[in-house]
Amino acid sequence: MTRISAPRRTASLSAQLVDSLRSHIETGGWPVGTRIPPEQALMDELGVGRSTLREAIGALVHLGLLEPRAGDGTYVRSSSELQSVMVRRAGSVERDKVLELRTVLEEYASGAAALRRSEEQLEQLRELLADADEASAGEDPAAATSVDALFHRAVVRASGNDLLIEVYDYLGTALTSSLGGLTWDAGHAEEHARLHRRLVDAIGSRDAGAARAAAAAIVRLTHDHDTTTPRAAEDQ
């Protein structure tokens, strides 16, 4: 288990502690969803006073990285303030707007992936495509959604654009939530699978235009199907 870096003794002790704790969270020292150590334990480990620690924890709560839960301690809410802000914002708007954003990101990423992907990344996409076919044939919609999310993240990672990868990772939960709860009939499921195969084929043949078109068609199919489901009607 990695240890938190204790702050240097300067006038900005609280600010240094914020940076230290934030770095600890970003590097996975405290994974998202876990409860941080008790106040006294942190004071003893870091050699800081109660007021300094509380000020730093309060700052991280304000940034959205930590979440206090009455009677249960403080939990890690997200790994960075950018993730917290972006996911919260995406979760507060209509799914149509989330799907529009997903189209922009995935269409560009798919075209870039066709031009930049490695053979190893292409093989991973083919393996995930096979996993998706297997999951869609099962009885667990959540498993199919999970594999689909992994597939699209792999496409984005194959784009080779570090900033795009980071933004997409931050918004991953919000972007894929639009698929949650959808009941795909046989016709839509087959079309969904066909478009994914078309996307992988385009990336494999380094056809950026065809890859962008396939990615846009996948999101469009999701949007069209979403607007016809009972869930979508109930949400309006």
PDB file of C-alpha atoms in Angstrom:
ATOM      1  CA  MET A   1       0.000   0.000   0.000  1.00  0.00           C
ATOM      2  CA  THR A   2       1.412   3.392  -1.020  1.00  0.00           C
ATOM      3  CA  ARG A   3       1.860   6.070   1.637  1.00  0.00           C
ATOM      4  CA  ILE A   4       0.669   9.659   1.384  1.00  0.00           C
ATOM      5  CA  SER A   5       3.432  12.233   1.027  1.00  0.00           C
ATOM      6  CA  ALA A   6       3.553  14.394   4.153  1.00  0.00           C
ATOM      7  CA  PRO A   7       3.534  18.157   3.387  1.00  0.00           C
ATOM      8  CA  ARG A   8       6.600  20.334   3.810  1.00  0.00           C
ATOM      9  CA  ARG A   9       6.602  22.759   6.751  1.00  0.00           C
ATOM     10  CA  THR A  10       5.843  26.087   5.069  1.00  0.00           C
ATOM     11  CA  ALA A  11       3.265  28.832   5.500  1.00  0.00           C
ATOM     12  CA  SER A  12       0.983  27.115   2.936  1.00  0.00           C
ATOM     13  CA  LEU A  13       0.768  23.841   4.825  1.00  0.00           C
ATOM     14  CA  SER A  14      -2.946  23.377   4.128  1.00  0.00           C
ATOM     15  CA  ALA A  15      -2.505  23.998   0.395  1.00  0.00           C
ATOM     16  CA  GLN A  16       0.352  21.511   0.266  1.00  0.00           C
ATOM     17  CA  LEU A  17      -1.771  18.954   2.048  1.00  0.00           C
ATOM     18  CA  VAL A  18      -4.557  19.434  -0.513  1.00  0.00           C
ATOM     19  CA  ASP A  19      -2.044  18.783  -3.317  1.00  0.00           C
ATOM     20  CA  SER A  20      -0.649  15.750  -1.511  1.00  0.00           C
ATOM     21  CA  LEU A  21      -4.056  14.180  -0.866  1.00  0.00           C
ATOM     22  CA  ARG A  22      -5.239  14.981  -4.393  1.00  0.00           C
ATOM     23  CA  SER A  23      -2.170  13.288  -5.857  1.00  0.00           C
ATOM     24  CA  HIS A  24      -2.757  10.289  -3.610  1.00  0.00           C
ATOM     25  CA  ILE A  25      -6.308   9.975  -4.949  1.00  0.00           C
ATOM     26  CA  GLU A  26      -5.322  10.507  -8.606  1.00  0.00           C
ATOM     27  CA  THR A  27      -2.686   7.776  -8.435  1.00  0.00           C
ATOM     28  CA  GLY A  28      -5.091   5.272  -6.900  1.00  0.00           C
ATOM     29  CA  GLY A  29      -3.828   5.391  -3.323  1.00  0.00           C
ATOM     30  CA  TRP A  30      -7.442   5.785  -2.304  1.00  0.00           C
ATOM     31  CA  PRO A  31      -9.569   4.180  -5.056  1.00  0.00           C
ATOM     32  CA  VAL A  32     -12.904   5.694  -6.014  1.00  0.00           C
ATOM     33  CA  GLY A  33     -15.670   4.377  -3.767  1.00  0.00           C
ATOM     34  CA  THR A  34     -13.457   3.625  -0.781  1.00  0.00           C
ATOM     35  CA  ARG A  35     -13.609   5.255   2.649  1.00  0.00           C
ATOM     36  CA  ILE A  36     -10.556   7.292   3.627  1.00  0.00           C
ATOM     37  CA  PRO A  37      -8.829   6.635   6.978  1.00  0.00           C
ATOM     38  CA  PRO A  38     -10.255   8.227  10.149  1.00  0.00           C
ATOM     39  CA  GLU A  39      -9.245  11.769  11.028  1.00  0.00           C
ATOM     40  CA  GLN A  40      -6.967  10.802  13.923  1.00  0.00           C
ATOM     41  CA  ALA A  41      -5.157   8.203  11.834  1.00  0.00           C
ATOM     42  CA  LEU A  42      -4.455  10.770   9.124  1.00  0.00           C
ATOM     43  CA  MET A  43      -3.263  13.316  11.674  1.00  0.00           C
ATOM     44  CA  ASP A  44      -0.835  10.787  13.119  1.00  0.00           C
ATOM     45  CA  GLU A  45       0.414   9.657   9.686  1.00  0.00           C
ATOM     46  CA  LEU A  46       0.868  13.132   8.235  1.00  0.00           C
ATOM     47  CA  GLY A  47       1.939  14.995  11.347  1.00  0.00           C
ATOM     48  CA  VAL A  48      -0.601  17.804  10.892  1.00  0.00           C
ATOM     49  CA  GLY A  49      -3.149  19.372  13.207  1.00  0.00           C
ATOM     50  CA  ARG A  50      -6.886  18.801  13.165  1.00  0.00           C
ATOM     51  CA  SER A  51      -7.736  22.226  11.707  1.00  0.00           C
ATOM     52  CA  THR A  52      -5.214  21.860   8.860  1.00  0.00           C
ATOM     53  CA  LEU A  53      -6.508  18.400   7.989  1.00  0.00           C
ATOM     54  CA  ARG A  54     -10.145  19.471   8.113  1.00  0.00           C
ATOM     55  CA  GLU A  55      -9.407  22.458   5.891  1.00  0.00           C
ATOM     56  CA  ALA A  56      -7.741  20.231   3.318  1.00  0.00           C
ATOM     57  CA  ILE A  57     -10.502  17.617   3.435  1.00  0.00           C
ATOM     58  CA  GLY A  58     -13.097  20.382   3.061  1.00  0.00           C
ATOM     59  CA  ALA A  59     -11.307  21.691  -0.024  1.00  0.00           C
ATOM     60  CA  LEU A  60     -11.323  18.238  -1.593  1.00  0.00           C
ATOM     61  CA  VAL A  61     -15.023  17.877  -0.804  1.00  0.00           C
ATOM     62  CA  HIS A  62     -15.622  21.212  -2.522  1.00  0.00           C
ATOM     63  CA  LEU A  63     -13.654  20.021  -5.562  1.00  0.00           C
ATOM     64  CA  GLY A  64     -15.850  16.908  -5.728  1.00  0.00           C
ATOM     65  CA  LEU A  65     -13.111  14.373  -4.998  1.00  0.00           C
ATOM     66  CA  LEU A  66     -14.392  13.439  -1.542  1.00  0.00           C
ATOM     67  CA  GLU A  67     -17.913  12.956  -0.187  1.00  0.00           C
ATOM     68  CA  PRO A  68     -18.743  13.021   3.545  1.00  0.00           C
ATOM     69  CA  ARG A  69     -21.463  10.610   4.634  1.00  0.00           C
ATOM     70  CA  ALA A  70     -23.116  11.298   7.961  1.00  0.00           C
ATOM     71  CA  GLY A  71     -22.229   8.632  10.495  1.00  0.00           C
ATOM     72  CA  ASP A  72     -20.150   6.672   7.977  1.00  0.00           C
ATOM     73  CA  GLY A  73     -17.000   8.691   7.272  1.00  0.00           C
ATOM     74  CA  THR A  74     -15.675  10.302   4.103  1.00  0.00           C
ATOM     75  CA  TYR A  75     -15.509   8.482   0.771  1.00  0.00           C
ATOM     76  CA  VAL A  76     -13.625   9.033  -2.477  1.00  0.00           C
ATOM     77  CA  ARG A  77     -16.138  10.262  -5.029  1.00  0.00           C
ATOM     78  CA  SER A  78     -13.918  10.703  -8.101  1.00  0.00           C
ATOM     79  CA  SER A  79     -10.253  10.553  -9.047  1.00  0.00           C
ATOM     80  CA  SER A  80      -9.977  14.170 -10.206  1.00  0.00           C
ATOM     81  CA  GLU A  81     -11.928  17.406 -10.034  1.00  0.00           C
ATOM     82  CA  LEU A  82     -12.256  17.409 -13.831  1.00  0.00           C
ATOM     83  CA  GLN A  83     -13.921  14.024 -13.726  1.00  0.00           C
ATOM     84  CA  SER A  84     -16.264  15.120 -10.973  1.00  0.00           C
ATOM     85  CA  VAL A  85     -17.341  18.276 -12.789  1.00  0.00           C
ATOM     86  CA  MET A  86     -17.742  16.692 -16.207  1.00  0.00           C
ATOM     87  CA  VAL A  87     -19.620  13.605 -15.073  1.00  0.00           C
ATOM     88  CA  ARG A  88     -21.931  15.664 -12.854  1.00  0.00           C
ATOM     89  CA  ARG A  89     -22.631  18.047 -15.728  1.00  0.00           C
ATOM     90  CA  ALA A  90     -23.257  15.279 -18.245  1.00  0.00           C
ATOM     91  CA  GLY A  91     -25.579  13.550 -15.791  1.00  0.00           C
ATOM     92  CA  SER A  92     -27.694  16.678 -15.401  1.00  0.00           C
ATOM     93  CA  VAL A  93     -28.772  17.047 -19.038  1.00  0.00           C
ATOM     94  CA  GLU A  94     -31.081  15.141 -21.361  1.00  0.00           C
ATOM     95  CA  ARG A  95     -29.783  11.904 -22.811  1.00  0.00           C
ATOM     96  CA  ASP A  96     -30.118  13.387 -26.319  1.00  0.00           C
ATOM     97  CA  LYS A  97     -27.371  15.848 -25.479  1.00  0.00           C
ATOM     98  CA  VAL A  98     -25.195  13.114 -23.989  1.00  0.00           C
ATOM     99  CA  LEU A  99     -25.625  11.103 -27.176  1.00  0.00           C
ATOM    100  CA  GLU A 100     -24.697  14.131 -29.285  1.00  0.00           C
ATOM    101  CA  LEU A 101     -21.485  14.529 -27.293  1.00  0.00           C
ATOM    102  CA  ARG A 102     -20.788  10.831 -27.621  1.00  0.00           C
ATOM    103  CA  THR A 103     -21.201  11.106 -31.398  1.00  0.00           C
ATOM    104  CA  VAL A 104     -18.663  13.928 -31.594  1.00  0.00           C
ATOM    105  CA  LEU A 105     -16.070  12.108 -29.486  1.00  0.00           C
ATOM    106  CA  GLU A 106     -16.501   8.625 -30.909  1.00  0.00           C
ATOM    107  CA  GLU A 107     -16.785   9.695 -34.541  1.00  0.00           C
ATOM    108  CA  TYR A 108     -13.483  11.563 -34.371  1.00  0.00           C
ATOM    109  CA  ALA A 109     -11.822   8.864 -32.265  1.00  0.00           C
ATOM    110  CA  SER A 110     -12.877   6.123 -34.682  1.00  0.00           C
ATOM    111  CA  GLY A 111     -11.396   7.963 -37.655  1.00  0.00           C
ATOM    112  CA  ALA A 112      -8.160   8.572 -35.773  1.00  0.00           C
ATOM    113  CA  ALA A 113      -8.063   4.946 -34.614  1.00  0.00           C
ATOM    114  CA  ALA A 114      -8.259   3.773 -38.217  1.00  0.00           C
ATOM    115  CA  LEU A 115      -5.138   5.786 -39.012  1.00  0.00           C
ATOM    116  CA  ARG A 116      -3.140   5.182 -35.828  1.00  0.00           C
ATOM    117  CA  ARG A 117      -4.132   1.850 -34.336  1.00  0.00           C
ATOM    118  CA  SER A 118      -1.524  -0.823 -33.700  1.00  0.00           C
ATOM    119  CA  GLU A 119      -1.944  -4.461 -34.564  1.00  0.00           C
ATOM    120  CA  GLU A 120      -2.282  -5.236 -30.851  1.00  0.00           C
ATOM    121  CA  GLN A 121      -5.070  -2.690 -30.489  1.00  0.00           C
ATOM    122  CA  LEU A 122      -6.864  -4.084 -33.532  1.00  0.00           C
ATOM    123  CA  GLU A 123      -6.661  -7.570 -32.064  1.00  0.00           C
ATOM    124  CA  GLN A 124      -8.076  -6.286 -28.785  1.00  0.00           C
ATOM    125  CA  LEU A 125     -11.020  -4.732 -30.627  1.00  0.00           C
ATOM    126  CA  ARG A 126     -11.716  -8.038 -32.363  1.00  0.00           C
ATOM    127  CA  GLU A 127     -11.593  -9.870 -29.042  1.00  0.00           C
ATOM    128  CA  LEU A 128     -13.981  -7.368 -27.447  1.00  0.00           C
ATOM    129  CA  LEU A 129     -16.277  -7.690 -30.442  1.00  0.00           C
ATOM    130  CA  ALA A 130     -16.416 -11.446 -29.847  1.00  0.00           C
ATOM    131  CA  ASP A 131     -17.060 -10.841 -26.144  1.00  0.00           C
ATOM    132  CA  ALA A 132     -19.888  -8.450 -27.047  1.00  0.00           C
ATOM    133  CA  ASP A 133     -21.515 -11.060 -29.307  1.00  0.00           C
ATOM    134  CA  GLU A 134     -21.334 -13.597 -26.495  1.00  0.00           C
ATOM    135  CA  ALA A 135     -22.724 -11.165 -23.917  1.00  0.00           C
ATOM    136  CA  SER A 136     -25.610 -10.066 -26.134  1.00  0.00           C
ATOM    137  CA  ALA A 137     -26.632 -13.700 -26.550  1.00  0.00           C
ATOM    138  CA  GLY A 138     -26.893 -14.108 -22.774  1.00  0.00           C
ATOM    139  CA  GLU A 139     -29.534 -13.143 -20.248  1.00  0.00           C
ATOM    140  CA  ASP A 140     -27.690 -10.262 -18.575  1.00  0.00           C
ATOM    141  CA  PRO A 141     -28.204  -6.834 -20.229  1.00  0.00           C
ATOM    142  CA  ALA A 142     -25.799  -5.232 -17.740  1.00  0.00           C
ATOM    143  CA  ALA A 143     -23.000  -7.530 -18.918  1.00  0.00           C
ATOM    144  CA  ALA A 144     -23.652  -6.587 -22.537  1.00  0.00           C
ATOM    145  CA  THR A 145     -23.585  -2.877 -21.655  1.00  0.00           C
ATOM    146  CA  SER A 146     -20.320  -3.333 -19.754  1.00  0.00           C
ATOM    147  CA  VAL A 147     -18.595  -5.060 -22.673  1.00  0.00           C
ATOM    148  CA  ASP A 148     -19.912  -2.420 -25.072  1.00  0.00           C
ATOM    149  CA  ALA A 149     -18.403   0.307 -22.877  1.00  0.00           C
ATOM    150  CA  LEU A 150     -15.037  -1.491 -22.860  1.00  0.00           C
ATOM    151  CA  PHE A 151     -15.184  -1.788 -26.647  1.00  0.00           C
ATOM    152  CA  HIS A 152     -15.772   1.926 -27.209  1.00  0.00           C
ATOM    153  CA  ARG A 153     -13.087   2.886 -24.709  1.00  0.00           C
ATOM    154  CA  ALA A 154     -10.677   0.657 -26.617  1.00  0.00           C
ATOM    155  CA  VAL A 155     -11.572   2.442 -29.864  1.00  0.00           C
ATOM    156  CA  VAL A 156     -10.884   5.809 -28.238  1.00  0.00           C
ATOM    157  CA  ARG A 157      -7.579   4.576 -26.822  1.00  0.00           C
ATOM    158  CA  ALA A 158      -6.553   3.426 -30.295  1.00  0.00           C
ATOM    159  CA  SER A 159      -6.959   7.030 -31.480  1.00  0.00           C
ATOM    160  CA  GLY A 160      -3.626   7.880 -29.884  1.00  0.00           C
ATOM    161  CA  ASN A 161      -4.926  11.246 -28.630  1.00  0.00           C
ATOM    162  CA  ASP A 162      -4.033  11.382 -24.938  1.00  0.00           C
ATOM    163  CA  LEU A 163      -6.307  14.323 -24.150  1.00  0.00           C
ATOM    164  CA  LEU A 164      -9.264  12.741 -25.928  1.00  0.00           C
ATOM    165  CA  ILE A 165      -8.637   9.492 -24.059  1.00  0.00           C
ATOM    166  CA  GLU A 166      -8.585  11.350 -20.747  1.00  0.00           C
ATOM    167  CA  VAL A 167     -11.800  13.275 -21.468  1.00  0.00           C
ATOM    168  CA  TYR A 168     -13.577  10.127 -22.651  1.00  0.00           C
ATOM    169  CA  ASP A 169     -12.472   8.188 -19.583  1.00  0.00           C
ATOM    170  CA  TYR A 170     -13.833  10.937 -17.341  1.00  0.00           C
ATOM    171  CA  LEU A 171     -17.168  10.904 -19.139  1.00  0.00           C
ATOM    172  CA  GLY A 172     -17.308   7.156 -19.658  1.00  0.00           C
ATOM    173  CA  THR A 173     -20.028   6.477 -17.111  1.00  0.00           C
ATOM    174  CA  ALA A 174     -22.274   9.263 -18.335  1.00  0.00           C
ATOM    175  CA  LEU A 175     -21.696   8.462 -21.997  1.00  0.00           C
ATOM    176  CA  THR A 176     -22.532   4.781 -21.670  1.00  0.00           C
ATOM    177  CA  SER A 177     -25.457   5.286 -19.269  1.00  0.00           C
ATOM    178  CA  SER A 178     -27.630   6.043 -22.283  1.00  0.00           C
ATOM    179  CA  LEU A 179     -27.480   2.326 -23.115  1.00  0.00           C
ATOM    180  CA  GLY A 180     -28.566   1.267 -19.648  1.00  0.00           C
ATOM    181  CA  GLY A 181     -32.094  -0.044 -19.382  1.00  0.00           C
ATOM    182  CA  LEU A 182     -32.624  -0.429 -23.122  1.00  0.00           C
ATOM    183  CA  THR A 183     -34.231  -3.704 -24.152  1.00  0.00           C
ATOM    184  CA  TRP A 184     -32.896  -4.552 -27.572  1.00  0.00           C
ATOM    185  CA  ASP A 185     -35.204  -6.651 -29.756  1.00  0.00           C
ATOM    186  CA  ALA A 186     -33.665  -9.142 -32.159  1.00  0.00           C
ATOM    187  CA  GLY A 187     -33.667  -6.748 -35.113  1.00  0.00           C
ATOM    188  CA  HIS A 188     -32.028  -3.861 -33.265  1.00  0.00           C
ATOM    189  CA  ALA A 189     -29.533  -6.179 -31.589  1.00  0.00           C
ATOM    190  CA  GLU A 190     -28.423  -7.596 -34.942  1.00  0.00           C
ATOM    191  CA  GLU A 191     -28.084  -4.131 -36.469  1.00  0.00           C
ATOM    192  CA  HIS A 192     -26.109  -2.986 -33.423  1.00  0.00           C
ATOM    193  CA  ALA A 193     -23.738  -5.934 -33.798  1.00  0.00           C
ATOM    194  CA  ARG A 194     -23.444  -5.416 -37.566  1.00  0.00           C
ATOM    195  CA  LEU A 195     -22.437  -1.783 -37.147  1.00  0.00           C
ATOM    196  CA  HIS A 196     -19.793  -2.732 -34.593  1.00  0.00           C
ATOM    197  CA  ARG A 197     -18.363  -5.304 -37.009  1.00  0.00           C
ATOM    198  CA  ARG A 198     -18.354  -2.642 -39.724  1.00  0.00           C
ATOM    199  CA  LEU A 199     -16.474  -0.287 -37.407  1.00  0.00           C
ATOM    200  CA  VAL A 200     -13.795  -2.868 -36.613  1.00  0.00           C
ATOM    201  CA  ASP A 201     -13.443  -3.763 -40.301  1.00  0.00           C
ATOM    202  CA  ALA A 202     -12.972  -0.083 -41.178  1.00  0.00           C
ATOM    203  CA  ILE A 203     -10.367   0.382 -38.449  1.00  0.00           C
ATOM    204  CA  GLY A 204      -8.647  -2.786 -39.624  1.00  0.00           C
ATOM    205  CA  SER A 205      -8.474  -1.553 -43.232  1.00  0.00           C
ATOM    206  CA  ARG A 206      -7.414   1.940 -42.074  1.00  0.00           C
ATOM    207  CA  ASP A 207     -10.476   3.529 -43.717  1.00  0.00           C
ATOM    208  CA  ALA A 208     -11.000   6.629 -41.545  1.00  0.00           C
ATOM    209  CA  GLY A 209     -14.126   7.786 -43.394  1.00  0.00           C
ATOM    210  CA  ALA A 210     -15.876   4.435 -43.058  1.00  0.00           C
ATOM    211  CA  ALA A 211     -14.876   4.224 -39.396  1.00  0.00           C
ATOM    212  CA  ARG A 212     -16.364   7.642 -38.643  1.00  0.00           C
ATOM    213  CA  ALA A 213     -19.560   6.730 -40.490  1.00  0.00           C
ATOM    214  CA  ALA A 214     -19.933   3.462 -38.585  1.00  0.00           C
ATOM    215  CA  ALA A 215     -19.359   5.155 -35.226  1.00  0.00           C
ATOM    216  CA  ALA A 216     -21.968   7.820 -35.981  1.00  0.00           C
ATOM    217  CA  ALA A 217     -24.431   5.149 -37.108  1.00  0.00           C
ATOM    218  CA  ILE A 218     -23.990   3.224 -33.849  1.00  0.00           C
ATOM    219  CA  VAL A 219     -24.887   6.240 -31.731  1.00  0.00           C
ATOM    220  CA  ARG A 220     -27.747   7.156 -34.085  1.00  0.00           C
ATOM    221  CA  LEU A 221     -29.175   3.642 -33.742  1.00  0.00           C
ATOM    222  CA  THR A 222     -28.973   3.924 -29.952  1.00  0.00           C
ATOM    223  CA  HIS A 223     -30.733   7.299 -30.046  1.00  0.00           C
ATOM    224  CA  ASP A 224     -33.490   6.106 -32.399  1.00  0.00           C
ATOM    225  CA  HIS A 225     -34.100   2.986 -30.321  1.00  0.00           C
ATOM    226  CA  ASP A 226     -33.962   4.929 -27.051  1.00  0.00           C
ATOM    227  CA  THR A 227     -36.765   7.267 -28.162  1.00  0.00           C
ATOM    228  CA  THR A 228     -39.064   4.327 -28.873  1.00  0.00           C
ATOM    229  CA  THR A 229     -38.620   2.455 -25.581  1.00  0.00           C
ATOM    230  CA  PRO A 230     -41.109   2.686 -22.684  1.00  0.00           C
ATOM    231  CA  ARG A 231     -38.310   3.974 -20.461  1.00  0.00           C
ATOM    232  CA  ALA A 232     -37.712   6.948 -22.754  1.00  0.00           C
ATOM    233  CA  ALA A 233     -41.419   7.769 -22.736  1.00  0.00           C
ATOM    234  CA  GLU A 234     -41.537   7.639 -18.957  1.00  0.00           C
ATOM    235  CA  ASP A 235     -38.505   9.953 -18.658  1.00  0.00           C
ATOM    236  CA  GLN A 236     -40.077  12.695 -20.741  1.00  0.00           C
TER     237      GLN A 236
END
